[in-house]
């Protein structure tokens, strides 16, 4: 095994611009040996390293079964800006994978509801593609209302600021093969062609049909959004044990020795970033936890 | 023919000053060395503060010679309290000062004045000069290292304390830089020859140089004030013979020696020290002076670079001597009790005599203080010097006059930020 | 690639921070490889022209003409960095802000009226937008080069804003406040000097200015418990960063 | 584990022997404080007494004829096993690519002299953090593996000690190579490992009599009795979890300086930050090369930037930062590693410039 405290080199194979400030990058790990040893599960993240500048925690947005290892990165600060200046063929450093990932065993035989806000869809794309790539997974039959719903149900609720900010927009048609997908935006320019919903993601319930008692929720997005979503899900009857959320904190070492990423008693880097709601429930409401 | 020459902002000097010269019908009608550096009023702020703050406050007058300020103030206050510091402390303070001399002289010789003789705008403006600049940086670094070992950092060191030091260095730490100092000493002797061979103007004239003089040593921290024109006064009497006066074009006060009917300008700094104290130099350096064909006394201020080079070599020599003899004293400082009183102390800053006077009250607070930095003492002299040069060169073009005047000013290594700190007494 | 153009400017100060740039010694030559020092009055003859990628400003604003000059410099600069206590906090000369300028002038000059200065000395940031402030009296040269590197490669300088105590402890220095009841300003002062004073067994006197979120009230209360008078406590703050400490003290209480 | 004894003046022989193969790190007086540095036998502050109050420390010399009459200084082993600033790797980025190289320095093994029970307990917690997590920290691992622990049983606790309440002291139970107990005429030696026994090979060691064992036990009992400070642990972590909005947090925030001293002296606080360190000479404009070091340095959850993320800070207030620290020590730790993160050494009480006392704060939260 390679030492996860030392970055290895990876080369950018291609870059796909998703939105104004977000792009997906496919990486090729330079060392054959490391590439062979490198294994991950959806929901895990890497520390991407720009030498001299620093590291940023970025979820893996591809599925393990995908050909390419991809990251979908929104420009936020120093490191992500530096990455956004890279070209195909350029290299950066990677440490990882870190974190626990989504509990895929939970969704066997159960309905899955994926809820994502903004760039929070990145780690969930890994799950989505994992399901799409999995031939044993049921296919969804078009025409949701009144139509036939696949069983177990596979649902995506995705909210973004404006239609222009929707990440993976061009992939959504494919997602519809296996998922009921619902897109909503906070607001849409009247000039723009937008057929989806307008309004908060929390307002999309009624369109979906799912069995709360048999549903597992995977969620990633801004913390305030997740908090209100959880509240509603529980009201609907989804058991708290079946809600999983991915949390963001300051990430410095990625491997549980620096103390930066605490969420209450949890190390987001090693106990998370995916948490069962009931495990962290007590801490979610505490300010400045 | 009328000429008006103006430099708004002199480059390669420390602080903000300019020059205005007006020549009408072959006569010099105006010659102003203008200082527009804003005054900072530290002397007023010291009133009511504890004696122990004097070193830290006055150091902030000048980032180039903070040690000088610390030395003048600490000695003045020790004099008030009747403290006799012990030999090791005396030596360490001398070493600290040597560090500053090396740093300041190296900066001026190699990076500020040196480029003048090569006709370049800065020390890194030409490839040819680069090795010289590098050498200067090397010397400078060693000066800084000495100060850092003794005082934590080169600019505003923190260790000087009334009665001694807050902490004295381990012998080991000093010995570690000895090989570098020894090598640099050799190079600095070469540096004297280099300086002596530079092309100088011929602006020699009969001036009055003033410096400290000490029975045993080349003056740094102690001595009495002497000049080549008969002045000989103890430190505490020196100020009485000096007149400070204000000119309307300058935020710095001028100073001169009071004579029967007039106030006459005088020169302080390396030239004065060397001219008056060369007998106190070690033989090796005396030889180097002779071999380089340097005629003493130096009468041309542009040759300050030679005097500085000699002093830098001497500072290395002294530093090496002190370090070799150094044993860490048992206690870094001696205990004392504060007393009310007043005292004046003068030390030799790289640019010349730095005079501090303090009056301390019963509770150890500063009642009043006077600070006369070397550059303000030189201001009048600088003007006379340029005047002297102009007199013989009135026919030269404005451009040449401008360049040459600038060079004359620069050869004083004027510290303009210091110069605005002078209290009228 | 073109070297970024740098200008070094001076207002009211002691030049110590500019000298700290020269004190990079041989690293100063490395600096010249990476940057074009297009204006640096203290060391070069090049005139003031054009725009600067980075302007480095030493000194405080204490005269009327400086108020105009700093606006001009700001307009010429992409980034403006202030260096030192004078430029970031007004310097020791900001002590005049708590007294009468006329008294100060009278004390020093025979003809005080011709001395044309403002009654206050203020940090650059009170006059123009400052991109980055480098604290210290003087600045630390390593921090200075780190700042320039950061601007060069495009990141925020990672210069700490936490307390001096952190640095003191890293160096393994026993605390003189606790072991000797020395009134050390370390707990409310920014790290960055290398814990020089505690190393010399001298209480920190605040060269680097207040740290983030400095709890000055609480520390001063402790000093009073140790026997200092309230006035003595305030005087501890009234040094090179007086303006910043007093501001921090008011903001926090 | 065997227990033997040596004459008091034979202790020096152990030091002499250790010196051959180890760097000795132990207590020594510097600037009137007992610090932990490289040292030798004659540096032991024998006879010294250290007085500890809340934010107060005073050392007085030669009050006692005992060798180990003193207690703890501000430093612990962490300075040596997880140094304040450490290079993790050297990096280079060039046209050819990126490289990261770990430079391995051969270091002489360290013998820690005079480690106390609380610190040994802390060391076990450090092992959990750095060795038993998802990634083993190789730096700590090799330093730790390379070290030898000579423990000393505490007989003279200081005014801020409360190890007894946490069961982390005052007597050392395990985790040492050799443990020393000072009695009237001799030093009792317990060996805790084969490395420990090796040191004793060839020394004149004597058997310990029952009387001497009794003396050891009664001294330890006396020591426990002199421990003045206590902390109630039975309701941890819940008492803290129940009180995130207790007014006492605001009160302590008005006193806390957020200077980080407590975290820096605490033997279990491990928080750190890594960053890239660059020099001007490490950048080449022409070849577009950048080289430098990745460094890890001690940090503290009291630093305002500690929980900063792009666009915000999770713990901007001092109140939240103190709460986080104490909650981590006394509550989170129990969930994370199975025991409190406090070993009762009292350092944070002594070395807090304003004397904030963790035991007192906990009591106040409990009310
Ligand atoms: C588990 C996890 C998964 C994530 N996945 C994704 C993803 O898939 N896609 C995505 O776009 N984003 C993702 N993020 C968010 C992403 O990590 C941040 O946006 C990114 O770290 C920003 O880095 P930056 O250097 O560009 O921003 P900056 O704001 O410049 O730096 C962010 C970090 O640098 C440090 N820092 C910056 N400035 C300072 C300062 N002045 N003082 C001290 N410290 C400072 C802080 O530690 C801060 O957390 C994820 C985050 C986590 C925790
Ligand atoms: S901050 Fe200090 S060192 Fe810098 S210029 Fe001002 S007084 Fe001088
Ligand atoms: S000596 Fe000063 S800087 Fe150091 S820990 Fe104590 S209070 Fe802080
Ligand atoms: S929290 Fe305080 S008493 Fe507990 S181990 Fe840390 S420093 Fe010692």
mmCIF file of C-alpha atoms in Angstrom, chain D residues 112-234:
data_model
loop_
_atom_site.group_PDB
_atom_site.id
_atom_site.type_symbol
_atom_site.label_atom_id
_atom_site.label_comp_id
_atom_site.label_asym_id
_atom_site.label_seq_id
_atom_site.Cartn_x
_atom_site.Cartn_y
_atom_site.Cartn_z
ATOM 1 C CA UNK D 112 12.796 9.883 28.252
ATOM 2 C CA UNK D 113 13.883 10.301 31.813
ATOM 3 C CA UNK D 114 11.475 10.801 34.642
ATOM 4 C CA UNK D 115 8.181 10.430 32.837
ATOM 5 C CA UNK D 116 5.236 10.495 35.166
ATOM 6 C CA UNK D 117 2.147 8.336 35.199
ATOM 7 C CA UNK D 118 -0.085 11.030 33.720
ATOM 8 C CA UNK D 119 2.243 11.533 30.783
ATOM 9 C CA UNK D 120 2.536 7.843 30.144
ATOM 10 C CA UNK D 121 -1.257 7.691 30.057
ATOM 11 C CA UNK D 122 -1.182 10.607 27.636
ATOM 12 C CA UNK D 123 1.290 8.768 25.489
ATOM 13 C CA UNK D 124 -1.126 5.888 25.191
ATOM 14 C CA UNK D 125 -3.743 8.324 23.970
ATOM 15 C CA UNK D 126 -1.267 9.671 21.447
ATOM 16 C CA UNK D 127 -0.739 6.147 20.189
ATOM 17 C CA UNK D 128 -4.459 5.875 19.595
ATOM 18 C CA UNK D 129 -4.469 9.048 17.547
ATOM 19 C CA UNK D 130 -1.331 8.569 15.525
ATOM 20 C CA UNK D 131 -0.983 4.821 15.276
ATOM 21 C CA UNK D 132 -4.427 3.314 15.536
ATOM 22 C CA UNK D 133 -6.360 5.501 13.115
ATOM 23 C CA UNK D 134 -7.003 4.751 9.459
ATOM 24 C CA UNK D 135 -3.491 5.884 8.572
ATOM 25 C CA UNK D 136 -0.471 5.218 10.704
ATOM 26 C CA UNK D 137 1.648 8.303 11.155
ATOM 27 C CA UNK D 138 5.063 7.071 10.149
ATOM 28 C CA UNK D 139 6.960 9.952 11.702
ATOM 29 C CA UNK D 140 5.491 9.447 15.146
ATOM 30 C CA UNK D 141 5.744 5.722 14.749
ATOM 31 C CA UNK D 142 9.468 5.698 14.169
ATOM 32 C CA UNK D 143 10.219 8.229 16.898
ATOM 33 C CA UNK D 144 8.100 6.316 19.365
ATOM 34 C CA UNK D 145 9.504 2.938 18.440
ATOM 35 C CA UNK D 146 12.958 4.342 18.890
ATOM 36 C CA UNK D 147 12.405 5.576 22.409
ATOM 37 C CA UNK D 148 12.896 4.288 25.875
ATOM 38 C CA UNK D 149 10.794 5.316 28.817
ATOM 39 C CA UNK D 150 12.268 5.665 32.257
ATOM 40 C CA UNK D 151 9.335 6.487 34.472
ATOM 41 C CA UNK D 152 9.298 7.947 37.935
ATOM 42 C CA UNK D 153 6.533 7.300 40.409
ATOM 43 C CA UNK D 154 5.127 10.570 41.675
ATOM 44 C CA UNK D 155 5.427 11.115 45.403
ATOM 45 C CA UNK D 156 5.109 14.891 45.567
ATOM 46 C CA UNK D 157 2.205 15.995 43.423
ATOM 47 C CA UNK D 158 1.746 19.662 42.746
ATOM 48 C CA UNK D 159 -1.282 21.746 43.615
ATOM 49 C CA UNK D 160 -2.878 21.293 40.209
ATOM 50 C CA UNK D 161 -2.548 17.535 39.852
ATOM 51 C CA UNK D 162 -5.736 15.491 39.627
ATOM 52 C CA UNK D 163 -4.607 12.280 37.975
ATOM 53 C CA UNK D 164 -6.048 10.234 40.797
ATOM 54 C CA UNK D 165 -9.630 11.107 39.845
ATOM 55 C CA UNK D 166 -9.017 9.941 36.306
ATOM 56 C CA UNK D 167 -7.130 6.827 37.263
ATOM 57 C CA UNK D 168 -4.138 7.923 35.240
ATOM 58 C CA UNK D 169 -1.736 8.236 38.175
ATOM 59 C CA UNK D 170 0.051 8.858 40.414
ATOM 60 C CA UNK D 171 1.674 5.427 40.189
ATOM 61 C CA UNK D 172 2.791 4.097 36.843
ATOM 62 C CA UNK D 173 1.339 0.754 35.945
ATOM 63 C CA UNK D 174 2.467 -0.010 32.445
ATOM 64 C CA UNK D 175 3.808 1.581 29.311
ATOM 65 C CA UNK D 176 7.347 2.037 30.587
ATOM 66 C CA UNK D 177 10.657 0.290 30.190
ATOM 67 C CA UNK D 178 11.934 1.081 33.629
ATOM 68 C CA UNK D 179 10.140 2.745 36.525
ATOM 69 C CA UNK D 180 11.854 4.349 39.465
ATOM 70 C CA UNK D 181 10.403 4.827 42.930
ATOM 71 C CA UNK D 182 12.408 6.863 45.329
ATOM 72 C CA UNK D 183 12.382 5.667 48.922
ATOM 73 C CA UNK D 184 14.432 6.722 51.895
ATOM 74 C CA UNK D 185 17.741 5.085 51.036
ATOM 75 C CA UNK D 186 17.405 3.667 47.586
ATOM 76 C CA UNK D 187 15.647 3.661 44.279
ATOM 77 C CA UNK D 188 13.285 0.811 43.594
ATOM 78 C CA UNK D 189 13.348 -0.259 39.974
ATOM 79 C CA UNK D 190 10.580 -1.999 38.106
ATOM 80 C CA UNK D 191 11.300 -3.290 34.667
ATOM 81 C CA UNK D 192 8.493 -3.090 32.168
ATOM 82 C CA UNK D 193 10.183 -4.505 29.103
ATOM 83 C CA UNK D 194 13.190 -6.438 27.984
ATOM 84 C CA UNK D 195 14.815 -3.165 26.938
ATOM 85 C CA UNK D 196 14.307 -2.051 30.506
ATOM 86 C CA UNK D 197 15.901 -5.154 31.983
ATOM 87 C CA UNK D 198 18.870 -4.878 29.668
ATOM 88 C CA UNK D 199 19.794 -1.566 31.167
ATOM 89 C CA UNK D 200 20.174 -3.185 34.538
ATOM 90 C CA UNK D 201 22.463 -5.939 33.288
ATOM 91 C CA UNK D 202 25.711 -5.793 35.154
ATOM 92 C CA UNK D 203 24.607 -3.239 37.711
ATOM 93 C CA UNK D 204 24.705 -4.143 41.354
ATOM 94 C CA UNK D 205 21.057 -4.613 41.958
ATOM 95 C CA UNK D 206 19.689 -5.805 45.207
ATOM 96 C CA UNK D 207 16.530 -7.498 46.294
ATOM 97 C CA UNK D 208 13.715 -5.490 47.717
ATOM 98 C CA UNK D 209 12.601 -6.295 51.212
ATOM 99 C CA UNK D 210 9.003 -6.405 52.324
ATOM 100 C CA UNK D 211 9.644 -3.384 54.438
ATOM 101 C CA UNK D 212 10.773 -1.470 51.429
ATOM 102 C CA UNK D 213 7.729 -2.577 49.486
ATOM 103 C CA UNK D 214 5.610 -1.326 52.325
ATOM 104 C CA UNK D 215 7.457 1.941 52.240
ATOM 105 C CA UNK D 216 6.767 2.259 48.529
ATOM 106 C CA UNK D 217 3.092 1.580 49.029
ATOM 107 C CA UNK D 218 2.692 3.885 51.953
ATOM 108 C CA UNK D 219 4.492 6.655 50.095
ATOM 109 C CA UNK D 220 2.153 6.204 47.161
ATOM 110 C CA UNK D 221 -0.817 6.305 49.483
ATOM 111 C CA UNK D 222 0.502 9.466 51.093
ATOM 112 C CA UNK D 223 0.921 10.951 47.681
ATOM 113 C CA UNK D 224 -2.682 10.259 46.816
ATOM 114 C CA UNK D 225 -3.726 11.946 49.988
ATOM 115 C CA UNK D 226 -1.806 15.089 49.121
ATOM 116 C CA UNK D 227 -3.596 15.433 45.787
ATOM 117 C CA UNK D 228 -5.906 18.328 46.442
ATOM 118 C CA UNK D 229 -7.711 18.697 43.197
ATOM 119 C CA UNK D 230 -10.398 16.366 41.948
ATOM 120 C CA UNK D 231 -12.649 15.993 38.998
ATOM 121 C CA UNK D 232 -15.884 14.032 38.904
ATOM 122 C CA UNK D 233 -16.001 11.745 35.913
ATOM 123 C CA UNK D 234 -18.990 9.550 36.570
#
